[in-house]
Amino acid sequence: MTAGGAQEQADDVTPKDDLMERVVNLCKRRGFIFPSAEIYGGFRSTYDYGPLGVLMLRNVKDAWWKAMVQSRHDVVGIDAAILSSPRIWEASGHLANFTDPLVDCRSCHERWRADKIGDTCPNCGSKDLTEPRAFNLMFKTYAGPVEEDATVAYLRPETAQGMFVNFANVLQTTRKKPPFGIAQVGKSFRNEITPQNFVFRTREFEQMEMEYFVPPDESAKWFEYWLDTRLAWYLDLGIPGDKLRLRHHDSDELSHYSAGTADVEFRFPWGWDELEGIANRTDFDLLAHAGHSGEKLEYFDQATGERYVPHVIEPAAGATRTMMAFLLAAYDEDEVGGEKRSVLHLDPRLAPYQVAVLPLSKNDALVPLSHQVLESLQPLCMCDFDVTQSIGRRYRRQDEVGTPYCVTVDFDSLEDQAVTVRDRDTTEQVRVPMASLAEEIAGRLGR
Ligand code: GAP
């Protein structure tokens, strides 16, 4: 548990260029991410994912699910309730410990996280600050019409507890044996004191977490395994090695449950900061829930007669934060044919569209043929279709949102039943028969 990312300090700060501004701008202009409730003046660092953002965020989550669940025999998924018994948060320690230290500035009345600002108010420079007090980050609400203590409930601040409280259910229904994992992707909520840096830290966000249950004497081995495996995931999806690192927490940084934690960090425009925490949570959570619920949460090996409480290795990533890192890493500006372009060198698995079908003109014969091409590719991947403006402008528009392939249907296509496939990164163009286009694109996408 890193309350509000208390361990997310940005050391080694590089000079802040305008990369962040350009990416935030692109996100708004091209429909990735909009400030929420903009027509009402916005709402406190909340964001809406637009037509392209929803595709990309889904791809990030799918890539995680594919690596963590689909491609493995030892991990299963769940989708637990966001609103559940407050006893979960009592047992997990969130009610008592999930706090950030909050200070008020007596001069301008702004509120700050004490651990982030030293002794001076960043807004007005005053040193007249209140003593820090613990502020619980969980959003409180009431289940049902009566607002009283008995109906208090909390929006989950992490998906992880859903896996612990379902441990026995999953064990019984899947007959898994440690080492095995339970994975979940979903929304979490934290009443962050200082949400900041676009979608890096927001009050509503999505997590991709997995709890990997192991025999206690194997926890060190599996901790190392998940460090390597999770770092490799980001590299495989195109984040360059010099923008990624693993940082081990010092002992005074460790959460109360952790026997070891390391963060996968990304070099954000403001410096190194956390993308994912990988923690050795020991048997803390299963013992805590067993103690509070009175249920046995352990593994019994019928073959050996052995009975034990598994230890847990937890790779915990943020989907929305990771999407932002992929955008920052992919953004580039270069020159094509003497013309400047901005381009997202996104891995095709993450790009909102894999293909854009572009009829050379709005000609009556070209458009229906282009629709045929579009329909032949739609079962394979997400396709855009654009007939407006010059073909050069349309290539630029697709480059800017990271579409790896453009398929152009021109007047020759009417004669030779072939189309031009253009590559976003090399801008190379090749002629491909329409009959083998789907196969060609599938090959390029590795499908
Ligand atoms: N179950 C452990 C846990 O939740 P965490 O380090 O607090 O650990 C895991 O959160 C990941 O969730 C972080 O590395 C980050 O990517 C993401 N995350 C946490 N708080 C966030 C916030 N306020 N906004 C966006 N992402 C957040």
XYZ file of C-alpha atoms and ligand atoms in Angstrom:
474
model
C 0.000 0.000 0.000
C 1.629 3.246 -1.041
C -0.792 5.820 0.250
C -1.200 8.259 -2.593
C 2.097 7.116 -4.034
C 4.126 8.273 -1.051
C 7.091 6.427 -2.497
C 6.734 8.003 -5.907
C 9.489 10.539 -5.480
C 11.042 11.891 -8.623
C 14.778 11.915 -8.126
C 17.236 12.676 -10.927
C 14.938 15.345 -12.314
C 15.611 16.202 -15.933
C 14.784 19.701 -17.214
C 11.111 19.748 -18.052
C 10.696 20.344 -21.780
C 7.310 20.755 -23.430
C 6.836 17.049 -24.244
C 4.166 16.799 -21.584
C 2.301 19.799 -22.952
C 2.460 18.431 -26.488
C 1.138 15.032 -25.470
C -1.649 16.491 -23.303
C -2.556 18.733 -26.204
C -2.586 15.833 -28.673
C -4.745 13.785 -26.298
C -7.377 16.517 -26.207
C -7.194 17.523 -29.877
C -7.392 13.977 -31.262
C -9.846 12.445 -28.813
C -7.649 10.356 -26.506
C -8.358 12.065 -23.179
C -10.653 14.981 -22.355
C -10.857 16.857 -19.049
C -14.075 15.597 -17.478
C -17.204 17.807 -17.358
C -15.456 20.455 -19.426
C -18.710 22.222 -20.310
C -19.158 22.814 -16.558
C -15.604 24.051 -16.093
C -14.089 20.611 -15.387
C -14.098 18.533 -12.219
C -10.993 18.251 -10.061
C -8.478 16.256 -12.067
C -10.931 13.775 -13.516
C -10.687 12.713 -17.138
C -12.855 11.108 -19.794
C -11.390 8.748 -22.371
C -12.485 9.696 -25.888
C -12.932 7.547 -29.022
C -9.189 6.946 -29.484
C -8.337 6.848 -25.771
C -10.872 4.143 -25.054
C -9.347 1.994 -27.808
C -5.801 2.510 -26.577
C -6.623 1.977 -22.896
C -8.421 -1.234 -23.823
C -5.323 -2.351 -25.762
C -3.070 -1.651 -22.755
C -5.354 -3.727 -20.521
C -5.673 -6.484 -23.155
C -1.877 -6.651 -23.570
C -1.539 -7.035 -19.787
C -4.286 -9.676 -19.627
C -2.775 -11.585 -22.541
C 0.649 -11.658 -20.859
C -0.585 -12.268 -17.313
C -3.564 -14.602 -17.827
C -4.079 -15.840 -21.393
C -0.477 -16.906 -22.039
C -0.059 -18.678 -18.697
C -1.483 -21.847 -17.186
C -0.933 -20.685 -13.596
C -2.986 -17.445 -13.436
C -6.769 -17.013 -13.457
C -8.831 -13.832 -13.482
C -11.639 -12.372 -11.389
C -13.734 -9.209 -11.429
C -14.619 -8.280 -7.850
C -17.084 -5.656 -6.593
C -15.909 -2.071 -6.223
C -18.305 -1.552 -3.291
C -18.039 -4.284 -0.704
C -17.946 -4.948 3.013
C -16.068 -2.287 5.026
C -14.667 -5.191 7.054
C -12.315 -5.844 4.129
C -10.659 -2.471 4.717
C -10.532 -2.996 8.442
C -8.694 -6.303 7.949
C -6.371 -5.042 5.219
C -5.258 -2.112 7.352
C -6.597 0.522 4.956
C -8.986 2.022 7.517
C -6.142 2.566 9.961
C -3.138 3.108 7.705
C -4.128 4.267 4.225
C -3.409 7.879 4.975
C -1.326 10.727 3.674
C -0.086 13.559 5.934
C -2.094 16.696 5.140
C -1.172 20.303 5.976
C -3.151 23.535 5.468
C -1.554 26.846 4.579
C -2.952 29.409 7.025
C -2.287 32.251 4.537
C -3.911 31.047 1.275
C -5.878 28.073 2.709
C -4.502 25.626 0.098
C -4.041 22.017 1.241
C -0.903 19.982 0.583
C 0.687 16.635 1.222
C 3.184 17.405 3.959
C 5.754 14.920 2.605
C 5.809 16.709 -0.772
C 6.310 20.368 0.153
C 8.820 20.780 2.973
C 8.070 23.811 5.183
C 6.870 26.291 2.516
C 3.485 26.621 0.782
C 4.141 26.162 -2.990
C 1.204 28.479 -3.774
C 1.987 31.633 -1.753
C 5.404 30.953 -0.209
C 4.094 31.230 3.354
C 5.715 29.137 6.063
C 2.621 29.405 8.246
C 1.464 25.794 7.862
C -0.653 23.686 10.227
C 0.759 20.570 11.873
C 0.397 17.523 9.573
C -2.644 15.358 10.233
C -3.439 11.918 8.829
C -5.994 12.011 6.024
C -7.565 8.706 4.919
C -7.598 8.399 1.146
C -10.610 6.114 0.850
C -13.824 7.567 -0.577
C -16.625 7.031 1.906
C -20.251 6.545 0.921
C -23.462 4.899 2.224
C -24.964 1.662 0.922
C -28.733 2.217 0.855
C -30.943 5.169 1.688
C -30.003 5.659 5.328
C -26.862 7.640 6.065
C -25.690 6.126 9.344
C -22.609 4.355 10.654
C -24.078 0.914 9.939
C -24.358 1.663 6.195
C -20.910 3.186 5.632
C -19.092 1.687 2.659
C -15.918 2.598 0.762
C -14.984 2.659 -2.894
C -12.050 0.242 -3.202
C -8.660 1.994 -3.187
C -6.969 -1.024 -4.824
C -8.185 -4.110 -6.670
C -5.855 -6.392 -4.693
C -8.152 -7.144 -1.750
C -10.708 -8.700 -4.135
C -8.163 -11.439 -4.812
C -7.451 -12.113 -1.128
C -11.089 -12.326 -0.059
C -11.779 -14.718 -2.970
C -8.711 -16.869 -2.338
C -10.680 -19.832 -0.975
C -13.371 -19.562 -3.687
C -10.768 -19.603 -6.442
C -8.794 -22.425 -4.857
C -11.931 -24.579 -4.579
C -13.313 -23.859 -8.032
C -10.093 -24.051 -10.063
C -8.137 -26.668 -8.089
C -4.992 -24.574 -8.563
C -1.964 -25.309 -6.441
C 0.701 -22.768 -5.407
C 2.459 -21.250 -7.192
C -0.620 -19.756 -8.861
C -2.012 -16.267 -9.362
C -5.302 -14.359 -9.386
C -5.436 -11.329 -11.667
C -7.840 -8.425 -11.933
C -8.177 -5.254 -13.991
C -10.498 -2.516 -12.839
C -11.215 0.861 -11.358
C -9.846 2.035 -8.033
C -10.490 5.277 -6.203
C -8.291 7.362 -3.911
C -9.120 10.765 -2.563
C -5.647 12.053 -3.464
C -4.758 15.339 -1.775
C -2.768 16.520 -4.772
C -3.763 14.761 -7.970
C -1.304 15.867 -10.627
C 0.502 15.463 -13.920
C -2.474 14.729 -16.144
C -3.547 11.086 -15.639
C -0.410 10.171 -13.653
C -2.205 10.642 -10.341
C -5.987 10.949 -10.387
C -8.735 10.193 -7.904
C -10.360 7.611 -10.191
C -7.998 5.324 -12.120
C -7.594 1.795 -13.374
C -5.273 -0.839 -11.979
C -3.937 -4.134 -13.353
C -2.958 -6.277 -10.379
C -2.047 -9.885 -9.792
C -1.582 -11.743 -6.516
C 0.765 -14.712 -6.956
C 0.434 -17.256 -4.141
C 3.594 -19.272 -3.479
C 4.992 -21.727 -0.926
C 6.607 -19.519 1.769
C 10.149 -20.772 1.135
C 9.887 -19.881 -2.585
C 8.902 -16.218 -2.160
C 12.383 -14.739 -2.795
C 12.720 -16.690 -6.039
C 9.299 -15.617 -7.309
C 9.873 -11.996 -6.323
C 12.947 -11.919 -8.603
C 11.023 -13.737 -11.335
C 8.229 -11.131 -11.349
C 10.677 -8.209 -11.347
C 12.260 -9.533 -14.548
C 8.966 -10.560 -16.128
C 7.228 -7.250 -15.536
C 10.164 -5.145 -16.724
C 10.289 -7.260 -19.900
C 6.572 -6.528 -20.543
C 7.173 -2.785 -20.896
C 10.250 -3.330 -23.074
C 8.368 -5.737 -25.333
C 5.645 -3.145 -25.884
C 8.144 -0.570 -27.063
C 9.302 1.540 -24.107
C 13.058 2.042 -24.707
C 15.404 0.520 -22.113
C 16.940 3.894 -21.212
C 13.499 5.149 -20.103
C 12.876 2.225 -17.720
C 14.501 1.086 -14.511
C 13.848 -1.014 -11.423
C 14.220 0.752 -8.092
C 14.302 -1.236 -4.859
C 12.639 0.441 -1.875
C 14.776 1.246 1.132
C 13.656 -0.495 4.312
C 12.154 2.742 5.717
C 9.975 3.057 2.573
C 8.387 -0.382 2.835
C 4.655 -0.707 3.501
C 3.693 -2.456 6.732
C 2.957 -5.727 4.917
C 6.016 -5.824 2.685
C 9.193 -7.875 3.024
C 10.537 -6.247 -0.151
C 9.242 -3.919 -2.854
C 10.684 -2.668 -6.120
C 9.109 -0.212 -8.539
C 9.263 -0.303 -12.300
C 10.014 3.348 -12.986
C 9.666 5.350 -16.182
C 11.583 8.506 -17.016
C 8.682 10.979 -17.075
C 9.300 14.586 -18.204
C 9.675 15.498 -14.497
C 12.087 12.625 -13.702
C 11.962 8.956 -12.711
C 8.615 7.936 -11.254
C 6.589 4.790 -10.538
C 4.686 2.797 -13.154
C 4.257 -0.383 -11.166
C 5.076 -1.685 -7.706
C 6.149 -5.310 -7.221
C 5.869 -6.350 -3.591
C 6.589 -9.404 -1.505
C 3.480 -9.164 0.710
C 4.326 -12.304 2.697
C 1.305 -13.984 4.345
C 0.109 -10.631 5.740
C -3.166 -10.360 3.804
C -4.339 -13.980 4.034
C -3.606 -14.048 7.775
C -5.342 -10.700 8.297
C -8.502 -11.806 6.461
C -8.449 -15.220 8.146
C -8.193 -13.468 11.527
C -11.009 -11.026 10.847
C -13.390 -13.405 9.057
C -12.764 -16.596 11.032
C -12.370 -18.490 7.726
C -9.321 -20.667 7.061
C -7.323 -19.162 4.229
C -4.606 -21.711 3.603
C -3.505 -24.383 1.171
C -3.756 -28.071 1.981
C -1.725 -30.412 -0.192
C -3.595 -33.712 -0.237
C -0.646 -35.594 -1.705
C 1.822 -34.621 1.023
C -0.558 -33.737 3.851
C 1.187 -30.361 4.039
C -0.826 -27.337 5.155
C 0.415 -23.741 4.888
C -0.565 -20.113 4.341
C 0.947 -19.098 0.986
C 3.083 -16.001 0.663
C 2.155 -13.488 -2.014
C 4.144 -11.699 -4.700
C 2.149 -8.826 -6.136
C 2.893 -7.015 -9.405
C 0.560 -3.968 -9.227
C 0.406 -1.651 -12.244
C -1.732 1.335 -13.191
C -3.494 1.022 -16.561
C -4.198 4.722 -17.018
C -0.736 5.756 -15.823
C 0.893 3.146 -18.057
C -1.088 4.362 -21.066
C 0.307 7.841 -20.427
C 3.860 6.440 -20.297
C 3.335 4.616 -23.607
C 2.129 7.886 -25.174
C 5.087 9.878 -23.827
C 7.584 7.248 -24.986
C 6.017 7.014 -28.464
C 5.703 10.727 -29.216
C 8.134 12.041 -31.808
C 8.482 14.810 -34.360
C 10.367 14.266 -37.599
C 10.402 15.306 -41.250
C 8.926 13.372 -44.150
C 9.557 14.654 -47.689
C 10.619 18.030 -46.311
C 7.432 18.326 -44.237
C 7.314 18.236 -40.426
C 5.075 15.654 -38.812
C 4.270 14.532 -35.298
C 4.055 10.787 -34.962
C 3.288 8.221 -32.277
C 5.597 5.229 -32.732
C 3.186 3.045 -30.783
C 3.476 -0.718 -30.890
C 0.647 -1.878 -33.232
C -0.832 -3.842 -30.306
C -1.367 -0.564 -28.435
C -2.288 1.820 -31.273
C -5.980 2.820 -31.299
C -6.297 1.845 -34.972
C -4.096 -0.734 -36.644
C -5.207 0.303 -40.149
C -6.729 3.346 -41.836
C -8.466 2.824 -45.173
C -8.139 5.927 -47.336
C -9.865 6.292 -50.720
C -7.717 8.620 -52.817
C -10.781 10.729 -53.574
C -14.498 10.866 -52.896
C -15.073 9.467 -56.391
C -18.295 7.445 -56.757
C -16.450 4.297 -57.801
C -13.586 4.520 -55.283
C -15.685 4.884 -52.150
C -17.674 1.633 -52.515
C -14.487 -0.282 -53.342
C -12.834 1.258 -50.270
C -15.771 0.114 -48.131
C -15.192 -3.414 -49.421
C -11.539 -3.141 -48.373
C -12.576 -1.801 -44.962
C -15.037 -4.641 -44.414
C -12.399 -7.211 -45.368
C -10.097 -5.882 -42.601
C -12.578 -5.155 -39.804
C -12.754 -8.764 -38.544
C -8.977 -8.624 -38.098
C -8.320 -5.324 -36.364
C -9.583 -1.836 -35.512
C -9.839 0.256 -38.696
C -10.401 3.931 -39.354
C -11.925 5.230 -42.601
C -11.163 8.735 -43.784
C -12.137 10.456 -47.035
C -11.623 14.088 -46.085
C -8.719 16.339 -47.180
C -5.635 15.545 -49.270
C -3.997 12.125 -48.969
C -0.830 13.727 -47.512
C -2.863 15.419 -44.771
C -4.645 12.163 -44.026
C -1.324 10.281 -43.674
C -0.172 12.978 -41.219
C -3.393 12.634 -39.228
C -2.943 8.868 -38.958
C 0.770 9.200 -38.048
C -0.162 11.580 -35.270
C -2.454 9.013 -33.606
C -0.056 6.120 -34.178
C -1.879 4.123 -36.901
C 0.833 1.727 -38.122
C -0.630 1.069 -41.598
C -2.580 3.139 -44.115
C -4.260 1.383 -47.025
C -4.889 3.673 -49.977
C -7.438 2.814 -52.653
C -6.713 4.701 -55.890
C -7.945 4.742 -59.493
C -5.543 1.942 -60.473
C -7.239 -0.194 -57.820
C -10.361 -0.229 -60.000
C -8.278 -1.863 -62.754
C -5.691 -4.027 -60.964
C -7.652 -4.873 -57.776
C -4.615 -3.854 -55.699
C -4.076 -1.208 -53.017
C -1.100 0.651 -51.515
C 0.002 -0.207 -47.977
C 2.021 2.547 -46.271
C 4.123 1.972 -43.160
C 3.904 4.715 -40.478
C 7.522 4.484 -39.315
C 9.418 4.010 -42.604
C 6.702 5.693 -44.774
C 7.534 2.935 -47.285
C 4.690 2.061 -49.681
C 4.057 -1.293 -51.355
C 1.351 -2.459 -53.712
C -0.682 -5.420 -52.419
C -3.454 -7.359 -54.227
C -6.792 -6.849 -52.475
C -7.273 -10.627 -52.420
C -4.260 -11.067 -50.116
C -4.529 -7.778 -48.178
C -5.997 -9.276 -44.978
C -3.269 -11.913 -44.962
C -0.588 -9.250 -45.542
C -1.884 -7.061 -42.686
C -2.311 -10.070 -40.377
C 1.313 -11.017 -41.082
C 2.547 -7.522 -40.345
C 0.530 -7.422 -37.107
C 1.786 -10.868 -36.153
C -1.748 -12.267 -35.933
N -2.167 -3.244 -4.345
C -0.973 -2.449 -4.262
C -1.157 -1.095 -4.760
O -2.270 -0.649 -5.013
P 0.134 1.079 -5.364
O 1.613 1.273 -5.598
O -0.551 1.951 -4.416
O 0.007 -0.452 -4.950
C -0.229 0.323 -7.832
O -0.619 1.153 -6.749
C -0.189 1.148 -9.114
O -1.457 1.786 -9.315
C 0.822 2.300 -9.102
O 2.117 1.852 -9.449
C 0.248 3.229 -10.151
O 0.616 2.820 -11.457
C -1.251 3.020 -9.979
N -1.808 4.135 -9.182
C -1.819 4.248 -7.845
N -2.422 5.389 -7.451
C -2.796 6.034 -8.580
C -3.467 7.269 -8.863
N -3.905 8.057 -7.889
N -3.683 7.618 -10.156
C -3.259 6.801 -11.168
N -2.632 5.622 -10.965
C -2.389 5.228 -9.695
